[in-house]
XYZ file of C-alpha atoms in Angstrom:
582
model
C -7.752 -37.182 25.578
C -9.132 -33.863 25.889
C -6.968 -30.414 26.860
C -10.088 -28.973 28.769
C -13.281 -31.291 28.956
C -15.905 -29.356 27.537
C -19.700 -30.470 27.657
C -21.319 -31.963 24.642
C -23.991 -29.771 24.502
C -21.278 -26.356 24.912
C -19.374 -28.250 21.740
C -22.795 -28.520 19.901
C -23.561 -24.859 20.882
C -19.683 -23.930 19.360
C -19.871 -25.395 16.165
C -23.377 -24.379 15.913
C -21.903 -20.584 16.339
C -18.537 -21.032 14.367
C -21.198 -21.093 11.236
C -24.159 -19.154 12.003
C -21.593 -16.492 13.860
C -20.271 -14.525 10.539
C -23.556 -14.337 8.688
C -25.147 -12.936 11.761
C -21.627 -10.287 11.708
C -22.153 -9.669 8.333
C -26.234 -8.393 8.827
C -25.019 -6.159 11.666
C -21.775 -4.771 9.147
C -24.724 -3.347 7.194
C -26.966 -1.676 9.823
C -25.815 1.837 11.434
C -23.282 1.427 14.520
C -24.619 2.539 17.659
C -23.589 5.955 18.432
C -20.832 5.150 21.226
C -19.358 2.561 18.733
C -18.904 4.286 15.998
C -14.911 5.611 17.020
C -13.636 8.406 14.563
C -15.804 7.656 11.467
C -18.599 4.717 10.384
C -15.845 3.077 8.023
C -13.191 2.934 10.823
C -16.295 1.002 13.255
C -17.420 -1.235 10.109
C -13.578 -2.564 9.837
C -13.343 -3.156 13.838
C -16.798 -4.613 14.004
C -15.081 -7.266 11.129
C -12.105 -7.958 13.243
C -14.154 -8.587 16.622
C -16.684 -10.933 14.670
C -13.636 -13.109 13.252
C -11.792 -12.578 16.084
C -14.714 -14.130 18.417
C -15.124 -17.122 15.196
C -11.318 -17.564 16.159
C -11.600 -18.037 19.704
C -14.605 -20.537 19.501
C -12.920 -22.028 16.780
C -9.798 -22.898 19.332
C -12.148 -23.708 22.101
C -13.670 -26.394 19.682
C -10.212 -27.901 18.710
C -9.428 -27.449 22.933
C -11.931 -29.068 23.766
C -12.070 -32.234 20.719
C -11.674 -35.846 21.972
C -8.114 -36.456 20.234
C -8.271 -39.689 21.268
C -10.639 -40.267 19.277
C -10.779 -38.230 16.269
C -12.402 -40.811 13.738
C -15.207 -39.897 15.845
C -17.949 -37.219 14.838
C -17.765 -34.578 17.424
C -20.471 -31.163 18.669
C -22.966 -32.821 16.656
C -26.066 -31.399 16.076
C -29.429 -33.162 13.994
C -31.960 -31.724 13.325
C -34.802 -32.469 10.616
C -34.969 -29.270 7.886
C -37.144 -30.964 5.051
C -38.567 -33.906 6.177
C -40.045 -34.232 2.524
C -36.531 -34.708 0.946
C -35.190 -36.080 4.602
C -32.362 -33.392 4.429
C -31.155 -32.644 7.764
C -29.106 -29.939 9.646
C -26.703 -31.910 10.496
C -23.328 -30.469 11.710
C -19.794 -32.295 13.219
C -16.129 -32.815 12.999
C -13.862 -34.953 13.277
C -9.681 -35.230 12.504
C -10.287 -34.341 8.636
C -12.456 -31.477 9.214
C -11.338 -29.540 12.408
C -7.947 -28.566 11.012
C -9.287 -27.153 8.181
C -12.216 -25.133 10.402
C -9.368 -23.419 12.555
C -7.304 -22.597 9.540
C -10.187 -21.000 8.058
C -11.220 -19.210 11.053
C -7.856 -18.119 11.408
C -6.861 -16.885 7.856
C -10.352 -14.630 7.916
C -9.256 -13.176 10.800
C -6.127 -12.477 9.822
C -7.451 -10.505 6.239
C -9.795 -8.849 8.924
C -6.872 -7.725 11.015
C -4.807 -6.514 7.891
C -7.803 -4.723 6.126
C -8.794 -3.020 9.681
C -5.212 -0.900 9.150
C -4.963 -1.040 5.449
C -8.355 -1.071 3.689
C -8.386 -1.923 0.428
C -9.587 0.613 -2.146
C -12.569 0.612 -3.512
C -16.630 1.332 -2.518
C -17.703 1.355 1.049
C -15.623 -1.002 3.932
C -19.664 -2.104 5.082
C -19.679 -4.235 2.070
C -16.510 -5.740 1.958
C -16.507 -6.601 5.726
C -20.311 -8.324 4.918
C -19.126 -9.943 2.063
C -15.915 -11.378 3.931
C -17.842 -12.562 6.811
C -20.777 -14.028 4.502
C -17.608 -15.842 2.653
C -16.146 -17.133 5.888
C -19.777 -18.465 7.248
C -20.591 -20.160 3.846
C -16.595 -21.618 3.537
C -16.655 -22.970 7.489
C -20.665 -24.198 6.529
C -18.622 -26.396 3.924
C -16.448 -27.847 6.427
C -18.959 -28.631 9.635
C -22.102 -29.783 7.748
C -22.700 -33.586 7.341
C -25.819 -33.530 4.673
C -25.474 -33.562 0.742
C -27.991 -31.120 0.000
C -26.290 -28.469 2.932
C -22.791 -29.063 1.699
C -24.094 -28.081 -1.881
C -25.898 -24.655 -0.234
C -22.203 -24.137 1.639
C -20.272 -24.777 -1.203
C -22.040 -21.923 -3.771
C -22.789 -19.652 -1.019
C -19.185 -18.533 -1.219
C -19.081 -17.708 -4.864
C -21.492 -14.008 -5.008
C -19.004 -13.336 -2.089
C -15.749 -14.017 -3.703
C -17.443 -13.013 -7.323
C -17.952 -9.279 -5.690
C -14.697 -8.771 -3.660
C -13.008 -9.430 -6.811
C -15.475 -7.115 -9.003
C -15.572 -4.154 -6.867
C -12.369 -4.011 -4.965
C -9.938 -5.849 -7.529
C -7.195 -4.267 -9.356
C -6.877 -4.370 -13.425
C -9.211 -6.135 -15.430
C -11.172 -7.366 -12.312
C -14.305 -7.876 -14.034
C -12.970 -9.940 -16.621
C -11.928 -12.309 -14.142
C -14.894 -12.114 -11.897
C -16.999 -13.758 -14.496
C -14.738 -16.442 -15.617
C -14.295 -17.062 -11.948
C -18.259 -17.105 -11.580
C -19.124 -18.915 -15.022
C -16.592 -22.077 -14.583
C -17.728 -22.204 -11.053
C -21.364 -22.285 -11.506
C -21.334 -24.697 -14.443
C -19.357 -27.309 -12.180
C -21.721 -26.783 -9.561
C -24.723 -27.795 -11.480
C -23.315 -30.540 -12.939
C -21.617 -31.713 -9.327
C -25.617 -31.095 -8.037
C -26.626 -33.508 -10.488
C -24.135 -35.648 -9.053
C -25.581 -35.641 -5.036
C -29.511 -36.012 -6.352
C -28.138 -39.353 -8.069
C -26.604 -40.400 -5.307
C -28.752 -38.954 -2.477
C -32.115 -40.456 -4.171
C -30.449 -44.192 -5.591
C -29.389 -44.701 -1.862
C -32.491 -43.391 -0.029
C -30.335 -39.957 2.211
C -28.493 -37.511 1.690
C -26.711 -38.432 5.396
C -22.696 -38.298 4.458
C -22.232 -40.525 7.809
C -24.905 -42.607 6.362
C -23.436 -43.008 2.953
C -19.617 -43.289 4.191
C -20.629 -46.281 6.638
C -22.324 -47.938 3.447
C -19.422 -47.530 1.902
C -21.241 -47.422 -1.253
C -22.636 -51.053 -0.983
C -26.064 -49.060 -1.905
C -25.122 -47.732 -5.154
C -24.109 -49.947 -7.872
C -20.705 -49.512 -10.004
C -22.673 -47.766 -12.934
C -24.342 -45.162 -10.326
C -20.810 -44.945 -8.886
C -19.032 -43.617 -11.815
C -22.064 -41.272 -12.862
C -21.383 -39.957 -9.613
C -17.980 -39.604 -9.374
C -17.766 -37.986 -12.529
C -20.354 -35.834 -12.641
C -19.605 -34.636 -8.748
C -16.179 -35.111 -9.179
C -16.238 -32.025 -12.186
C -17.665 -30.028 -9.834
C -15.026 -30.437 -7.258
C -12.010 -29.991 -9.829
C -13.033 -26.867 -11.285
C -12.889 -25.554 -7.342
C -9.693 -27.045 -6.690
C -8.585 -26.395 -9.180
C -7.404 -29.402 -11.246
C -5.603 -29.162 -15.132
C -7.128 -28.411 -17.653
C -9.832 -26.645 -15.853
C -7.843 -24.150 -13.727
C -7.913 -21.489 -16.430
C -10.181 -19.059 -14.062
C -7.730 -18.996 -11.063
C -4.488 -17.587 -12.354
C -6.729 -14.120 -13.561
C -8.967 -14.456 -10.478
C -5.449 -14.222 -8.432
C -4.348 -11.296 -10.541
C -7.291 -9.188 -10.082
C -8.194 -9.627 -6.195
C -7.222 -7.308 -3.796
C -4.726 -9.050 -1.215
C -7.138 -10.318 1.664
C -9.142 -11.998 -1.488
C -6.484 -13.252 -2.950
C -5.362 -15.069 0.749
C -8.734 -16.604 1.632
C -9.201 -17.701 -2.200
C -5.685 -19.719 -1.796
C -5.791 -20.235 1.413
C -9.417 -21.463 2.010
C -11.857 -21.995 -1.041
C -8.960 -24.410 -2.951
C -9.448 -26.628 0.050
C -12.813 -26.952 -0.068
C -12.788 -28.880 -3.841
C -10.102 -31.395 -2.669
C -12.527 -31.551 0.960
C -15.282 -32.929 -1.472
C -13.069 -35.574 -2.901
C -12.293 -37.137 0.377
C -15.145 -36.330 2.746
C -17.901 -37.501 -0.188
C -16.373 -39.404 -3.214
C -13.586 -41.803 -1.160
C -15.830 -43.035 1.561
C -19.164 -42.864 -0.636
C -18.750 -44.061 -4.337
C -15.050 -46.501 -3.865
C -16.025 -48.395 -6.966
C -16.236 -45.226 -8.875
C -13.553 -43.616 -7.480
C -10.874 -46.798 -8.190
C -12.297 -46.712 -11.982
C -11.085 -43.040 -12.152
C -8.339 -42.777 -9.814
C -5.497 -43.167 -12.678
C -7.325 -40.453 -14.624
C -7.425 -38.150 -11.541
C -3.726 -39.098 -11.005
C -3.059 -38.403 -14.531
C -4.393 -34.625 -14.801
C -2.932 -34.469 -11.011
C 1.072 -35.008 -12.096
C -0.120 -32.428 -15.456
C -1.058 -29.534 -13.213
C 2.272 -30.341 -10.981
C 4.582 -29.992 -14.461
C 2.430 -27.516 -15.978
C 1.871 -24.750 -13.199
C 5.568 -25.220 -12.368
C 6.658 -24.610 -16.445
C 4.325 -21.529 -16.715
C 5.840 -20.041 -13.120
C 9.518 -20.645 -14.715
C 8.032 -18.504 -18.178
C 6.924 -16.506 -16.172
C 10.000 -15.793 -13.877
C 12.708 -15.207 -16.646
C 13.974 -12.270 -17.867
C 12.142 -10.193 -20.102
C 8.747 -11.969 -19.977
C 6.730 -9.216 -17.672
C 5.609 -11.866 -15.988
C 2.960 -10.626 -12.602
C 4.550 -12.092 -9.460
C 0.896 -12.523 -8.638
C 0.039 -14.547 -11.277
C 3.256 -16.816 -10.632
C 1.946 -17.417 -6.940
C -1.686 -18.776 -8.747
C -0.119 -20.949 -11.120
C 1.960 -22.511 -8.591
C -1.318 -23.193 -6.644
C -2.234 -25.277 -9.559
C 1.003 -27.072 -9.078
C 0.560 -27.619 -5.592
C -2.720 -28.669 -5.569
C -1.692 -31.208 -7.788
C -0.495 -32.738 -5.372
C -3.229 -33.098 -3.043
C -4.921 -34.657 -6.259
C -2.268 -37.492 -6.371
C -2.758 -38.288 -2.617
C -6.533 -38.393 -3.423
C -5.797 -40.904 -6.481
C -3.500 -43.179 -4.296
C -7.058 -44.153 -2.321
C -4.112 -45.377 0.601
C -3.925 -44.019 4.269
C -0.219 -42.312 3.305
C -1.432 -40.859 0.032
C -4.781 -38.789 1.634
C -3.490 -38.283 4.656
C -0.121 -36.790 2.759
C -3.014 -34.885 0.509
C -4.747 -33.029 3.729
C -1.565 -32.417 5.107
C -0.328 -30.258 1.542
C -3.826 -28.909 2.065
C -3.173 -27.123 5.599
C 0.609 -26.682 4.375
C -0.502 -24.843 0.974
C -3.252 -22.401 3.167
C -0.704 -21.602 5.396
C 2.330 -21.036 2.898
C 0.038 -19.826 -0.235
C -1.587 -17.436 2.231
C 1.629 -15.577 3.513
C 2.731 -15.319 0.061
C 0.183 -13.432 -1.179
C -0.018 -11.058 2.085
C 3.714 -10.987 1.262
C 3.291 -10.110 -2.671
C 0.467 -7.474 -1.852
C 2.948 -5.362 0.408
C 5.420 -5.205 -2.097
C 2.859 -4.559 -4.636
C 1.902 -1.917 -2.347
C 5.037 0.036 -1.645
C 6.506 -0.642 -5.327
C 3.276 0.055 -7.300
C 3.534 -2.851 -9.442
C 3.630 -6.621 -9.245
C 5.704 -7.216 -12.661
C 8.713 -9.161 -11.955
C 10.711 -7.156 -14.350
C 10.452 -4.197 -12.850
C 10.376 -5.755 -8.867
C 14.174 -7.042 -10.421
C 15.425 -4.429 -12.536
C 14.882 -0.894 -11.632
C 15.197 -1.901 -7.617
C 18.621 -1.023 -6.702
C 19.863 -3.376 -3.832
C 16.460 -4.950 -3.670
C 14.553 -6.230 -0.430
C 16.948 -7.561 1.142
C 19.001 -3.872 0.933
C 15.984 -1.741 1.244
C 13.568 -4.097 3.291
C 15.305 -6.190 4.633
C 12.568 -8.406 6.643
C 10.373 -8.242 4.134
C 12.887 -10.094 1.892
C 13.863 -12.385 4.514
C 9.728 -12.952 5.041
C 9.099 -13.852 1.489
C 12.624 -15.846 1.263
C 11.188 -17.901 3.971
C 7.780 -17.995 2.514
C 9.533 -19.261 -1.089
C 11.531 -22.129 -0.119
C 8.783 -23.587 2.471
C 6.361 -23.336 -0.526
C 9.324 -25.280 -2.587
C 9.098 -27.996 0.033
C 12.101 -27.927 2.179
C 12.284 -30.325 4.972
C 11.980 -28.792 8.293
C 8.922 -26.997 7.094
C 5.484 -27.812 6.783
C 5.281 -28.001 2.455
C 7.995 -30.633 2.659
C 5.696 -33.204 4.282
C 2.525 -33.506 2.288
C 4.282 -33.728 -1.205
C 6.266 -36.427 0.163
C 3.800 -38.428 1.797
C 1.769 -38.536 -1.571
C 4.980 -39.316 -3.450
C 4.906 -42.625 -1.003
C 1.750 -43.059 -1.441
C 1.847 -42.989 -5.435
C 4.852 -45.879 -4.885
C 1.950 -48.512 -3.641
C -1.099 -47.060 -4.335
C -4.381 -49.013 -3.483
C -5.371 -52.454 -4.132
C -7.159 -52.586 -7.894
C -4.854 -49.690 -8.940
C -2.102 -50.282 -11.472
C 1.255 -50.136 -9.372
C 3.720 -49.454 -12.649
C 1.368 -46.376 -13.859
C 1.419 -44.575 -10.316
C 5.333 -45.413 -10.097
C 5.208 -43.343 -13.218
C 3.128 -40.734 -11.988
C 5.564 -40.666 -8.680
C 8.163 -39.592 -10.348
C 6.369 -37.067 -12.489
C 5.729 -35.675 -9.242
C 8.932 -35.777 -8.205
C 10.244 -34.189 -11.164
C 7.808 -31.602 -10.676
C 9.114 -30.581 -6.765
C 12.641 -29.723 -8.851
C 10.816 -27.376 -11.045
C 8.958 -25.616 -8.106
C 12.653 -25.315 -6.567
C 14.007 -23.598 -9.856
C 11.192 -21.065 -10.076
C 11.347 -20.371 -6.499
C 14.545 -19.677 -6.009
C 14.495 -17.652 -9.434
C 12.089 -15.659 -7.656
C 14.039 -15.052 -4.356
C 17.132 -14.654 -6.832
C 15.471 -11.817 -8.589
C 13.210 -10.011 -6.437
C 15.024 -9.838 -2.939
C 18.262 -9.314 -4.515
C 17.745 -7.469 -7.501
C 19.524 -8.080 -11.257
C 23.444 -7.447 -11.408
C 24.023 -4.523 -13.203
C 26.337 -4.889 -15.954
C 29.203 -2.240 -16.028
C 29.217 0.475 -17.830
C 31.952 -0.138 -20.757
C 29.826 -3.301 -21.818
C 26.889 -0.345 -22.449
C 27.691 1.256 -24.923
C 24.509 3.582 -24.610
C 25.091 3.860 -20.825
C 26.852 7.413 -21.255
C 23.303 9.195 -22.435
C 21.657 10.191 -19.298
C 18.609 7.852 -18.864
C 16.471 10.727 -17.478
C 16.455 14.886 -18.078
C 16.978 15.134 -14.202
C 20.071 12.681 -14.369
C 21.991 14.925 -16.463
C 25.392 13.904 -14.677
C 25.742 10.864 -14.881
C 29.219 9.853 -15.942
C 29.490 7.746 -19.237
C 32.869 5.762 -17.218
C 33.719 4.399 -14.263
C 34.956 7.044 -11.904
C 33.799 9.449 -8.854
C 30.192 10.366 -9.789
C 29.672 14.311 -10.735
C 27.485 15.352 -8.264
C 27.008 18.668 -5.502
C 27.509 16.327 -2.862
C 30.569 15.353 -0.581
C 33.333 12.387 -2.216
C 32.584 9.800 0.597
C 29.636 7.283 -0.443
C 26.358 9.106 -0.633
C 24.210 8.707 3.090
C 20.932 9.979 1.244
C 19.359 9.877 -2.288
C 17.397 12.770 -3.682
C 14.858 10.570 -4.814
C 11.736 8.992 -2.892
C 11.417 5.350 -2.607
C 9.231 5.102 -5.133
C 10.768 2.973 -8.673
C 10.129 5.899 -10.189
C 13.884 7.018 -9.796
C 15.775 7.478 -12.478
C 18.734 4.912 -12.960
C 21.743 4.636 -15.337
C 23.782 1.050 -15.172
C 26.654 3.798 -13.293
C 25.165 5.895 -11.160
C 23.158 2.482 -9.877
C 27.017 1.444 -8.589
C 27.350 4.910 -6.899
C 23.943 5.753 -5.240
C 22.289 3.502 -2.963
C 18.996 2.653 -3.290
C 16.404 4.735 -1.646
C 15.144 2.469 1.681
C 11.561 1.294 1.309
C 9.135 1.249 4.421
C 10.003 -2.346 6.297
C 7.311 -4.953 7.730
C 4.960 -2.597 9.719
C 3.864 -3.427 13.057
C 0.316 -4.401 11.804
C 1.700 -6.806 9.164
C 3.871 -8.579 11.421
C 0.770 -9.431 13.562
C -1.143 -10.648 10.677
C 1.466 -12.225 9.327
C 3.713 -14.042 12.478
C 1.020 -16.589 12.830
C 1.511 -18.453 9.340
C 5.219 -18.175 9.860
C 5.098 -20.261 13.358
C 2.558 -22.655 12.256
C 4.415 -22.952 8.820
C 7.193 -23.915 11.292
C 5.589 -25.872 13.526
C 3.969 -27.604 10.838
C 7.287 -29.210 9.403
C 9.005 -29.828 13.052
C 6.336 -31.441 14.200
C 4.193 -32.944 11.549
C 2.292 -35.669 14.128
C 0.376 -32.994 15.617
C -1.549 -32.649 12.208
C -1.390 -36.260 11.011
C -2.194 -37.770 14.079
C -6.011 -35.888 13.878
C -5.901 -36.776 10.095
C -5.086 -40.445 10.482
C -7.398 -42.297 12.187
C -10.101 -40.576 10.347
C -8.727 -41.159 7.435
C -8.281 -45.313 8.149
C -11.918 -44.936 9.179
C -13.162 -43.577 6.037
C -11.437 -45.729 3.716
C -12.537 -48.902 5.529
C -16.329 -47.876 4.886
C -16.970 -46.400 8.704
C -14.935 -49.349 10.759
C -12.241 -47.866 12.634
């Protein structure tokens, strides 16, 4: 069933555009605009030429997904093959099917989305003809990743995203940026020359580099040996992008240091493409390798779950100046854990519960940071301390849809039914209770509830979060401070040591108005905090709510209606794991 029946060769001529579109955008970000173009000044036309490129990306990329066969999504679709290097017999070869297309339109749409936020608030930094270049050189090489059916291309895809991401983060990042634009760089780089080393073995012992080819083999080509060379060596590569325990160390200071938009498409999009590896290459391709490491993978997998969610509740409490950023990242690594386990389970419920939490996570991971970034923006600061302590009534009294945005934000990324985190983490739970044939059942029982375990700890740190940030910390009254009577500031000289009507020029009745801007640079005492409200801070701006409404309806959607996604995902998924029979 197709919505609109669309020609094959139109579908060819989408895709084709979807990922030669952005790099052509981001050579024309760099030239001069033409004179009637250029609006009030080159930097405002560099931003709008960005949003019209993604924006056009968009649309093709929902005429694709229009215009896709659902009945028959196991099916590669808008294919195009063409011979590039006959030598090698590498191939541009380019299609989708149920696994891929979801994660093509969430791409598309997330870029566009960073586009439409940066076009209003730029971030700082050098020139906005860059950063739109890099972004749309980012989005080609990340949708390249997702549409290209050739071992040697999906390698090209797959780095061509990292001097992108390396120099958003190094140029327009915030504290130590360069610091964590090498460490991003290095630990990507190495894994990609070891996962290269991975794809010659394989491409060369089976005679192409054709992923169709090699998933309807179903590794009957390769023997077990060549299998687990492969798998491991390809399968580093992959976890270092994903990233997997104990080799995540690079994502949590990335995170930090990005400005917002790179912070959304690093969560949002380049996470997915790791796990994308593991099932579009290693599941269908090397099965005997994969089985002989799939209680490993499931191992490190349940780890990341327990360890991402401890270092998000260190960093949540009291006291520990934890970066609200940096809590978001580590509970990425968390999250993604849970993709992994899917991925280990090698069953229908486990991968398809696995590309489900990948959708969920780009949807949910992406509004939070958009989310975090505002507040970072109108507070100054990110550090949870002083988001909790030195805010008054907090967002929910002084913005109150922001807090009600990143409320709703925290408890779908916690995984509460209704919404769309809630069903990926459980469909890999089930499929860790009967994992694949050949796979110890009492180990992944064990690993299940690890997992499980590990969604109670993502609740706790969550709603910690929520707790602190959108309603601020309880001010303790003034007789249990004893150093509460010395004025905390020189311009707070009045503030009264007891409980009683506040000393101040102004009229009895509860003050309408404070004298200070809404910055949290005002001055505080434990009593004048019970007498003057909190200044108001600027709510969700009519540009933010556009960027930001879509991930709240699809995060929505997502969890009501959960067969829209898995039914794409599903049959592709049986068709893979059966070596190319559907």
């Amino acid at each position: 069933m197709t919505v609109i029946d669309i020609s094959p060769s139109v579908m060819q001529f989408l895709l084709a555009f979807i990922v030669v579109g952005p790099l052509l955008g981001a050579v024309a970000a760099l030239l001069p605009a033409p004179p009637g173009l250029k609006g009030r000044n080159p930097d405002q036309a560099v931003l709008r030429h960005g949003v019209t490129v993604t924006g056009a990306v968009l649309i093709a990329a929902i005429v694709l997904a229009v215009g896709f066969d659902h009945d028959h999504p196991a099916t590669m679709q808008a294919t195009t093959d063409i011979s590039w290097i006959p030598a090698l017999d590498v191939r541009i070869h380019l299609g989708i099917d149920g696994i891929s297309l979801p994660l093509l339109v969430l791409t598309a749409l997330l870029t566009f989305l960073c586009a439409l936020y940066s076009y209003f608030k730029p971030p700082a930094g050098p020139s906005p003809k860059a950063f739109v270049a890099l972004v749309l050189v980012l989005e080609s090489g990340t949708l390249a990743t997702f549409a290209v059916l050739d071992l040697l291309l999906f390698f090209l895809a797959f780095e061509m995203v990292l001097i992108p991401m390396y120099f958003l983060i190094n140029r327009w990042g915030g504290d130590q940026r360069q610091a964590a634009a090498w460490k991003f760089i290095l630990y990507t780089l190495l894994g990609s020359v070891v996962m290269l080393l991975g794809l010659l073995l394989v491409g060369l012992k089976s005679g192409t580099f054709d992923m169709v080819a090699l998933a309807t083999d179903n590794g009957r080509g390769l023997t077990t040996s060549v299998q687990v060379i492969a798998v491991l060596a390809i399968g580093l590569g992959l976890a270092v992008k994903t990233p997997m325990w104990p080799l995540h160390s690079w994502l949590p200071d990335a995170h930090t240091a990005a400005p917002t938009v790179g912070s959304v498409l690093l969560a949002g999009v380049l996470l997915k493409m790791g796990t994308y590896g593991f099932v579009r290459i290693l599941l269908p391709v090397a099965p005997d390798g994969m089985r002989t490491f799939a209680p490993y993978l499931a191992a490190f997998a349940v780890v990341g779950i327990v360890y991402g969610s401890l270092a998000c509740l260190a960093l949540a409490r009291t006291g520990a100046k934890g970066d609200l950023k940096r809590l978001i990242a580590y509970s990425s690594v968390g999250h993604m854990g849970f993709v992994l386990l899917g991925i280990a389970t090698m069953t229908p419920t486990g991968v398809n519960g696995a590309l489900f939490a990948n959708i969920a996570h780009g949807l949910i991971t992406g509004l939070l940071f958009f989310l975090v970034g505002a507040v970072k923006d109108r507070y100054g600061t990110a550090d949870l301390d002083t988001l909790a302590g030195a805010t008054g009534a907090a967002l929910y009294g002084r913005a109150p849809r922001l807090g009600a945005l990143l409320a709703f934000a925290a408890v779908a990324s916690l995984g509460l039914p209704g919404l769309a985190g809630f069903w990926g983490e459980m469909l890999t739970l089930f499929g860790a209770y009967s994992p694949a044939e050949g796979l110890s059942r009492p180990a992944f029982r064990t690993f299940m509830a690890v997992g499980a375990f590990g969604t109670l700890l993502t609740a706790a740190y969550m709603l910690i979060v929520v707790r602190r940030v959108c309603m601020g910390e309880h001010a303790l009254p003034a007789r249990m401070t004893p150093d509460a009577a010395a004025p905390s500031a020189p311009d707070a000289p009045q503030a009264p040591a007891t409980p009683g009507p506040p000393q101040t020029p102004a009229t009895t009745p509860a003050p309408a108005a404070s004298s200070t801007p809404g910055t949290l640079q005002a001055p505080t005492t434990p009593g004048a905090s019970q007498a003057t409200p909190a200044p108001q801070l600027a709510d969700v701006q009519p540009y933010e709510a556009a960027a930001w409404t879509p991930l709240v309806a699809l995060t929505v959607l997502a969890g009501l209606w959960p067969a829209v996604l898995l039914g794409l995902t599903d049959p592709a998924v049986q068709k893979l794991l059966s070596g190319g029979k559907s």
